[in-house]
Amino acid sequence: MSKESQQSEEVDLGQLFKLIGNAFSNLFSFTGSILNKSFLAFVWTVFFIKKHFIKFVIAGVLGVGLGVIKEKMSKPLYKSNITVKQNYKTGENLFNSINYYNELVNQDDVNTLSRVLNIDSISASSILGLEMESVISENQKLERYDEYLKGLDSVLASTIEYKTYLENEKDYNHSMQQITIKSRERNNFKGVFNEIVNNINSNSYFVREQQKDTLELLNRMNSLKQALIKSDSLQSTYKRVLEMRETEEGSSQTSVTIKNTDDVNKTREYDLYKNDLELQREIVDLERQIEDKKFVLEVISSKQDSGSIDNKMKLFSIELSPKLFYAIVFELILFFVLIGLAFIKFLERYKDKVK
């Protein structure tokens, strides 16, 4: 190896190590800068809160006070819910029905609401709204996502991410749904829930689909039962042939040869027994499917038919008591007002420099 090529390689290695060193140096500098600024922001926040501590205490006390007044002065709100199972794709229909009832509530159309829900006008006028949300865990969503991908082409499945799937998956498509009613009065909500469910169960389209599915399942089950009868008959015949052959030959042979014109089939008792078990399992599965199709929309649990007091208020999708809700709201308002004033003062320092 020549001296010039050796020197060239040393130069290249030196530049490589220099680049690596600069990369690590920049990374450490960037990380240190973030940590330093984060620490300064934390210190500034602590001193900011310390400076205005009394104001934050007053805001919190005022919020709690307003929450107490709201609890004492406001009429109680009652809530009841049921969980239903959708045996058919009724999600969109049910979702639209709930929206329709809410529109009637918002329009204060008591007469129409009482008619469609089959309740008296007093009960209808007390309803504040209805809600519908799926009852599904994150693990169940992942399982549905995995099943969805299995039904797609491998190339297409590789392009669909879990986040994209959730964005396009409608919440009402999940089989388990919870329906909630809120009211000013402690009514008997059972009748309202039953009417909502009956309106879906009596839908002509779903009734026809239910009839077609039930008829198909019954036909399949009848075919399996006939096959089971024939299998039992064949097994009995096979046993009689074995007994006759053993009697004639005095042998313990456990097989019989049946000659056909084309080929020779050997039938064994254990194979017939296994076939019977398989047919029985299929019949049991079909019976279960028929039971599952018995209702289009099925109530699986109900709570507080007369309703329970619910005075919770939502903040960022978190349910809080009125006292805690108003305390946090007052604190946040005060914080942003003080931050805004501090920012304005900061800008005024550089007003003259800008000019």
Short mmCIF file of C-alpha atoms in Angstrom, two decimals:
data_model
loop_
_atom_site.label_atom_id
_atom_site.label_comp_id
_atom_site.label_asym_id
_atom_site.label_seq_id
_atom_site.Cartn_x
_atom_site.Cartn_y
_atom_site.Cartn_z
CA MET A 1 0.00 0.00 0.00
CA SER A 2 1.42 3.38 -0.99
CA LYS A 3 2.09 6.15 1.48
CA GLU A 4 -0.37 8.53 -0.26
CA SER A 5 -3.31 6.07 -0.09
CA GLN A 6 -2.54 5.37 3.57
CA GLN A 7 -2.61 9.09 4.36
CA SER A 8 -5.90 9.44 2.40
CA GLU A 9 -7.54 6.71 4.48
CA GLU A 10 -6.33 8.36 7.69
CA VAL A 11 -7.84 11.67 6.54
CA ASP A 12 -11.17 9.97 5.71
CA LEU A 13 -11.30 8.25 9.11
CA GLY A 14 -10.43 11.50 10.81
CA GLN A 15 -13.26 13.31 9.06
CA LEU A 16 -15.68 10.48 9.93
CA PHE A 17 -14.75 10.58 13.63
CA LYS A 18 -15.05 14.36 13.54
CA LEU A 19 -18.57 14.14 12.06
CA ILE A 20 -19.60 11.57 14.67
CA GLY A 21 -18.17 13.74 17.44
CA ASN A 22 -20.01 16.82 16.15
CA ALA A 23 -23.27 14.83 15.94
CA PHE A 24 -22.98 13.70 19.56
CA SER A 25 -21.98 17.19 20.63
CA ASN A 26 -25.04 18.70 18.89
CA LEU A 27 -27.30 16.03 20.41
CA PHE A 28 -26.02 16.69 23.93
CA SER A 29 -26.29 20.44 23.40
CA PHE A 30 -29.87 20.12 22.14
CA THR A 31 -30.87 17.84 25.04
CA GLY A 32 -29.19 20.12 27.54
CA SER A 33 -30.92 23.15 26.05
CA ILE A 34 -34.34 21.47 26.36
CA LEU A 35 -33.69 20.42 29.95
CA ASN A 36 -32.40 23.88 30.82
CA LYS A 37 -35.42 25.63 29.30
CA SER A 38 -37.80 23.16 30.92
CA PHE A 39 -36.23 23.81 34.31
CA LEU A 40 -36.41 27.58 33.79
CA ALA A 41 -40.08 27.28 32.77
CA PHE A 42 -40.79 25.21 35.91
CA VAL A 43 -39.01 27.74 38.14
CA TRP A 44 -40.86 30.63 36.46
CA THR A 45 -44.22 28.88 36.98
CA VAL A 46 -43.45 28.25 40.66
CA PHE A 47 -42.53 31.89 41.29
CA PHE A 48 -45.50 33.05 39.19
CA ILE A 49 -47.92 31.01 41.33
CA LYS A 50 -46.14 32.14 44.50
CA LYS A 51 -46.49 35.77 43.44
CA HIS A 52 -50.23 35.43 42.82
CA PHE A 53 -50.94 32.73 45.42
CA ILE A 54 -53.55 34.77 47.27
CA LYS A 55 -55.40 35.48 44.05
CA PHE A 56 -55.51 31.78 43.18
CA VAL A 57 -56.81 30.95 46.66
CA ILE A 58 -59.57 33.57 46.32
CA ALA A 59 -60.49 32.27 42.86
CA GLY A 60 -60.70 28.69 44.20
CA VAL A 61 -62.87 29.75 47.15
CA LEU A 62 -65.20 31.69 44.85
CA GLY A 63 -65.48 28.67 42.54
CA VAL A 64 -66.31 26.31 45.42
CA GLY A 65 -68.84 28.83 46.73
CA LEU A 66 -70.54 29.10 43.35
CA GLY A 67 -70.60 25.29 43.12
CA VAL A 68 -72.29 25.02 46.53
CA ILE A 69 -74.89 27.63 45.52
CA LYS A 70 -75.55 25.74 42.28
CA GLU A 71 -76.06 22.48 44.17
CA LYS A 72 -78.47 24.12 46.64
CA MET A 73 -80.43 26.24 44.18
CA SER A 74 -80.57 24.01 41.11
CA LYS A 75 -83.13 21.28 40.71
CA PRO A 76 -81.68 17.76 40.85
CA LEU A 77 -80.89 16.01 37.59
CA TYR A 78 -81.82 12.35 37.26
CA LYS A 79 -80.11 9.83 35.02
CA SER A 80 -80.75 6.23 34.04
CA ASN A 81 -79.17 3.94 31.47
CA ILE A 82 -79.41 0.54 29.82
CA THR A 83 -76.91 -1.57 27.90
CA VAL A 84 -78.12 -3.16 24.68
CA LYS A 85 -76.63 -5.70 22.31
CA GLN A 86 -77.05 -5.22 18.57
CA ASN A 87 -77.57 -8.60 16.92
CA TYR A 88 -77.92 -6.86 13.54
CA LYS A 89 -76.32 -3.74 12.07
CA THR A 90 -78.79 -1.40 13.75
CA GLY A 91 -76.18 1.10 14.95
CA GLU A 92 -76.84 3.84 12.43
CA ASN A 93 -80.61 3.47 12.79
CA LEU A 94 -80.39 3.60 16.58
CA PHE A 95 -78.01 6.56 16.46
CA ASN A 96 -80.36 8.49 14.16
CA SER A 97 -83.32 7.68 16.42
CA ILE A 98 -81.50 9.06 19.48
CA ASN A 99 -80.63 12.22 17.52
CA TYR A 100 -84.27 12.58 16.48
CA TYR A 101 -85.46 12.35 20.08
CA ASN A 102 -82.87 14.96 21.11
CA GLU A 103 -84.05 17.28 18.33
CA LEU A 104 -87.60 17.01 19.67
CA VAL A 105 -86.31 17.83 23.16
CA ASN A 106 -84.36 20.86 21.87
CA GLN A 107 -87.40 22.07 19.91
CA ASP A 108 -89.57 21.58 23.00
CA ASP A 109 -91.95 19.47 20.90
CA VAL A 110 -93.51 17.66 23.85
CA ASN A 111 -96.51 16.31 21.93
CA THR A 112 -94.45 14.54 19.26
CA LEU A 113 -91.95 13.24 21.82
CA SER A 114 -94.69 11.81 24.03
CA ARG A 115 -96.26 10.14 20.98
CA VAL A 116 -93.09 8.51 19.58
CA LEU A 117 -91.97 7.34 23.03
CA ASN A 118 -95.50 6.38 24.12
CA ILE A 119 -95.34 8.38 27.38
CA ASP A 120 -97.47 11.15 28.87
CA SER A 121 -96.70 14.80 28.13
CA ILE A 122 -95.53 15.51 31.71
CA SER A 123 -92.84 12.82 31.51
CA ALA A 124 -91.88 13.95 28.01
CA SER A 125 -91.47 17.58 29.09
CA SER A 126 -89.09 16.55 31.90
CA ILE A 127 -86.62 14.78 29.57
CA LEU A 128 -83.45 16.83 29.04
CA GLY A 129 -81.74 14.59 26.52
CA LEU A 130 -80.55 11.15 25.53
CA GLU A 131 -77.04 9.85 24.93
CA MET A 132 -75.61 6.80 23.22
CA GLU A 133 -72.05 5.50 23.53
CA SER A 134 -70.33 2.20 22.83
CA VAL A 135 -69.27 -0.14 25.60
CA ILE A 136 -65.94 -1.42 24.32
CA SER A 137 -62.43 -1.63 25.74
CA GLU A 138 -59.19 -0.73 24.00
CA ASN A 139 -58.27 -4.41 23.72
CA GLN A 140 -61.56 -5.14 21.96
CA LYS A 141 -60.86 -2.30 19.50
CA LEU A 142 -57.48 -3.85 18.74
CA GLU A 143 -59.12 -7.24 18.18
CA ARG A 144 -61.63 -5.70 15.76
CA TYR A 145 -58.77 -3.93 13.96
CA ASP A 146 -56.91 -7.24 13.62
CA GLU A 147 -60.04 -8.97 12.25
CA TYR A 148 -60.56 -6.11 9.81
CA LEU A 149 -57.01 -6.44 8.46
CA LYS A 150 -57.38 -10.20 8.02
CA GLY A 151 -60.29 -9.58 5.66
CA LEU A 152 -58.20 -7.32 3.39
CA ASP A 153 -55.56 -7.93 0.78
CA SER A 154 -52.09 -8.04 2.35
CA VAL A 155 -50.88 -5.08 0.29
CA LEU A 156 -53.90 -2.94 1.23
CA ALA A 157 -53.76 -4.05 4.88
CA SER A 158 -50.16 -2.82 5.17
CA THR A 159 -51.27 0.72 4.27
CA ILE A 160 -53.98 1.03 6.94
CA GLU A 161 -52.77 2.15 10.36
CA TYR A 162 -54.66 1.71 13.63
CA LYS A 163 -55.23 5.47 13.96
CA THR A 164 -56.72 5.63 10.46
CA TYR A 165 -58.96 2.66 11.25
CA LEU A 166 -60.31 4.37 14.40
CA GLU A 167 -60.97 7.61 12.52
CA ASN A 168 -63.12 5.78 9.97
CA GLU A 169 -64.78 3.33 12.37
CA LYS A 170 -68.16 4.57 13.55
CA ASP A 171 -68.69 4.29 17.29
CA TYR A 172 -72.26 3.06 16.86
CA ASN A 173 -71.10 0.01 14.87
CA HIS A 174 -69.92 -1.77 18.02
CA SER A 175 -72.39 -4.40 19.18
CA MET A 176 -72.59 -3.23 22.82
CA GLN A 177 -74.14 0.22 23.30
CA GLN A 178 -75.21 2.16 26.39
CA ILE A 179 -78.26 4.42 26.15
CA THR A 180 -78.66 7.12 28.82
CA ILE A 181 -81.64 9.35 29.61
CA LYS A 182 -81.39 12.56 31.64
CA SER A 183 -84.48 14.11 33.16
CA ARG A 184 -85.60 16.80 35.60
CA GLU A 185 -88.03 14.40 37.27
CA ARG A 186 -87.55 10.95 38.75
CA ASN A 187 -89.68 9.11 36.21
CA ASN A 188 -90.06 5.43 35.47
CA PHE A 189 -87.56 5.24 32.61
CA LYS A 190 -88.19 1.55 31.92
CA GLY A 191 -91.11 2.32 29.63
CA VAL A 192 -89.06 4.84 27.63
CA PHE A 193 -86.20 2.38 27.16
CA ASN A 194 -88.60 -0.38 26.13
CA GLU A 195 -90.17 1.90 23.52
CA ILE A 196 -86.76 2.84 22.08
CA VAL A 197 -85.84 -0.85 21.80
CA ASN A 198 -89.26 -1.82 20.40
CA ASN A 199 -89.01 0.86 17.70
CA ILE A 200 -85.84 -0.83 16.43
CA ASN A 201 -87.17 -4.38 16.86
CA SER A 202 -90.30 -3.53 14.87
CA ASN A 203 -88.40 -1.94 11.98
CA SER A 204 -89.69 -3.70 8.85
CA TYR A 205 -86.24 -4.06 7.25
CA PHE A 206 -84.67 -5.71 10.30
CA VAL A 207 -87.75 -7.89 10.80
CA ARG A 208 -87.35 -9.23 7.26
CA GLU A 209 -83.63 -9.81 7.75
CA GLN A 210 -84.38 -11.62 11.00
CA GLN A 211 -86.95 -13.87 9.31
CA LYS A 212 -84.57 -14.72 6.46
CA ASP A 213 -81.69 -15.52 8.81
CA THR A 214 -83.89 -17.62 11.10
CA LEU A 215 -85.32 -19.58 8.16
CA GLU A 216 -81.83 -20.25 6.79
CA LEU A 217 -80.58 -21.46 10.16
CA LEU A 218 -83.62 -23.71 10.65
CA ASN A 219 -83.14 -25.27 7.21
CA ARG A 220 -79.48 -25.94 7.94
CA MET A 221 -80.36 -27.48 11.28
CA ASN A 222 -83.00 -29.74 9.71
CA SER A 223 -80.46 -30.91 7.13
CA LEU A 224 -77.97 -31.71 9.87
CA LYS A 225 -80.59 -33.60 11.86
CA GLN A 226 -81.47 -35.69 8.81
CA ALA A 227 -77.79 -36.38 8.24
CA LEU A 228 -77.45 -37.42 11.88
CA ILE A 229 -80.40 -39.82 11.55
CA LYS A 230 -78.83 -41.39 8.46
CA SER A 231 -75.48 -41.62 10.24
CA ASP A 232 -77.10 -43.36 13.22
CA SER A 233 -78.87 -45.75 10.87
CA LEU A 234 -75.62 -46.51 9.05
CA GLN A 235 -73.84 -47.06 12.35
CA SER A 236 -76.55 -49.49 13.51
CA THR A 237 -76.34 -51.38 10.23
CA TYR A 238 -72.58 -51.52 10.52
CA LYS A 239 -72.81 -52.95 14.03
CA ARG A 240 -75.26 -55.65 12.93
CA VAL A 241 -72.98 -56.66 10.05
CA LEU A 242 -70.04 -56.91 12.45
CA GLU A 243 -72.01 -59.04 14.89
CA MET A 244 -73.15 -61.36 12.10
CA ARG A 245 -69.61 -61.67 10.73
CA GLU A 246 -68.16 -62.38 14.16
CA THR A 247 -70.80 -65.02 14.73
CA GLU A 248 -70.08 -66.69 11.40
CA GLU A 249 -66.30 -66.57 11.53
CA GLY A 250 -65.85 -66.63 15.30
CA SER A 251 -63.47 -63.77 14.90
CA SER A 252 -62.90 -60.50 16.78
CA GLN A 253 -62.41 -58.57 13.57
CA THR A 254 -63.66 -54.95 13.91
CA SER A 255 -63.97 -53.96 10.27
CA VAL A 256 -66.21 -54.83 7.36
CA THR A 257 -65.45 -54.56 3.66
CA ILE A 258 -68.24 -53.28 1.42
CA LYS A 259 -67.53 -53.95 -2.26
CA ASN A 260 -68.68 -51.47 -4.88
CA THR A 261 -68.25 -51.59 -8.62
CA ASP A 262 -65.68 -48.75 -8.57
CA ASP A 263 -63.73 -49.05 -5.34
CA VAL A 264 -63.64 -50.60 -1.90
CA ASN A 265 -64.55 -48.46 1.12
CA LYS A 266 -63.62 -49.43 4.63
CA THR A 267 -65.99 -47.96 7.21
CA ARG A 268 -65.05 -47.95 10.85
CA GLU A 269 -67.23 -47.51 13.87
CA TYR A 270 -65.02 -44.83 15.46
CA ASP A 271 -65.16 -42.69 12.31
CA LEU A 272 -68.95 -42.83 12.36
CA TYR A 273 -68.95 -41.90 16.04
CA LYS A 274 -66.71 -38.89 15.36
CA ASN A 275 -68.99 -37.82 12.52
CA ASP A 276 -72.00 -37.96 14.86
CA LEU A 277 -70.22 -35.78 17.41
CA GLU A 278 -69.36 -33.22 14.73
CA LEU A 279 -72.96 -33.10 13.52
CA GLN A 280 -74.22 -32.66 17.09
CA ARG A 281 -71.78 -29.81 17.69
CA GLU A 282 -72.97 -28.05 14.53
CA ILE A 283 -76.59 -28.46 15.62
CA VAL A 284 -75.82 -26.95 19.03
CA ASP A 285 -74.05 -24.01 17.33
CA LEU A 286 -77.04 -23.42 15.08
CA GLU A 287 -79.42 -23.51 18.04
CA ARG A 288 -77.31 -20.84 19.71
CA GLN A 289 -77.31 -18.71 16.56
CA ILE A 290 -81.10 -19.00 16.35
CA GLU A 291 -81.39 -17.79 19.95
CA ASP A 292 -79.03 -14.88 19.18
CA LYS A 293 -81.26 -13.89 16.26
CA LYS A 294 -84.39 -13.97 18.41
CA PHE A 295 -84.13 -10.18 19.00
CA VAL A 296 -82.85 -7.51 16.66
CA LEU A 297 -81.87 -5.31 19.61
CA GLU A 298 -81.56 -6.98 23.00
CA VAL A 299 -81.42 -5.39 26.47
CA ILE A 300 -78.73 -7.12 28.52
CA SER A 301 -78.70 -4.86 31.60
CA SER A 302 -80.64 -1.94 33.03
CA LYS A 303 -79.95 0.27 36.02
CA GLN A 304 -82.10 2.57 38.14
CA ASP A 305 -85.44 2.33 36.35
CA SER A 306 -86.58 5.33 38.39
CA GLY A 307 -83.30 7.21 37.85
CA SER A 308 -80.55 8.31 40.20
CA ILE A 309 -79.40 11.83 41.04
CA ASP A 310 -76.58 13.01 38.80
CA ASN A 311 -75.12 16.46 39.43
CA LYS A 312 -71.78 15.83 37.71
CA MET A 313 -70.39 18.36 35.24
CA LYS A 314 -67.94 17.57 32.44
CA LEU A 315 -64.63 19.36 31.97
CA PHE A 316 -62.35 18.02 29.21
CA SER A 317 -64.48 14.83 29.15
CA ILE A 318 -63.92 14.35 32.90
CA GLU A 319 -66.92 14.28 35.23
CA LEU A 320 -66.53 16.53 38.26
CA SER A 321 -68.73 17.76 41.08
CA PRO A 322 -70.03 21.35 40.68
CA LYS A 323 -67.74 22.62 43.45
CA LEU A 324 -64.61 21.17 41.89
CA PHE A 325 -65.75 22.12 38.37
CA TYR A 326 -66.21 25.82 39.13
CA ALA A 327 -63.06 25.93 41.28
CA ILE A 328 -60.94 24.61 38.39
CA VAL A 329 -62.69 26.89 35.86
CA PHE A 330 -62.05 30.00 38.02
CA GLU A 331 -58.42 28.98 38.52
CA LEU A 332 -57.89 28.51 34.78
CA ILE A 333 -59.55 31.82 33.91
CA LEU A 334 -57.41 33.66 36.47
CA PHE A 335 -54.24 31.90 35.24
CA PHE A 336 -54.79 32.87 31.60
CA VAL A 337 -55.74 36.44 32.53
CA LEU A 338 -52.54 36.85 34.56
CA ILE A 339 -50.47 35.24 31.79
CA GLY A 340 -52.03 37.65 29.28
CA LEU A 341 -51.22 40.67 31.46
CA ALA A 342 -47.65 39.46 31.95
CA PHE A 343 -47.24 39.00 28.20
CA ILE A 344 -48.54 42.53 27.52
CA LYS A 345 -46.05 43.97 30.03
CA PHE A 346 -43.28 41.97 28.35
CA LEU A 347 -44.20 43.46 24.96
CA GLU A 348 -44.32 47.01 26.36
CA ARG A 349 -40.66 46.74 27.38
CA TYR A 350 -39.65 46.48 23.74
CA LYS A 351 -42.11 49.04 22.40
CA ASP A 352 -39.58 51.83 22.34
CA LYS A 353 -36.89 49.58 20.81
CA VAL A 354 -39.16 48.60 17.93
CA LYS A 355 -39.85 52.26 17.17
#
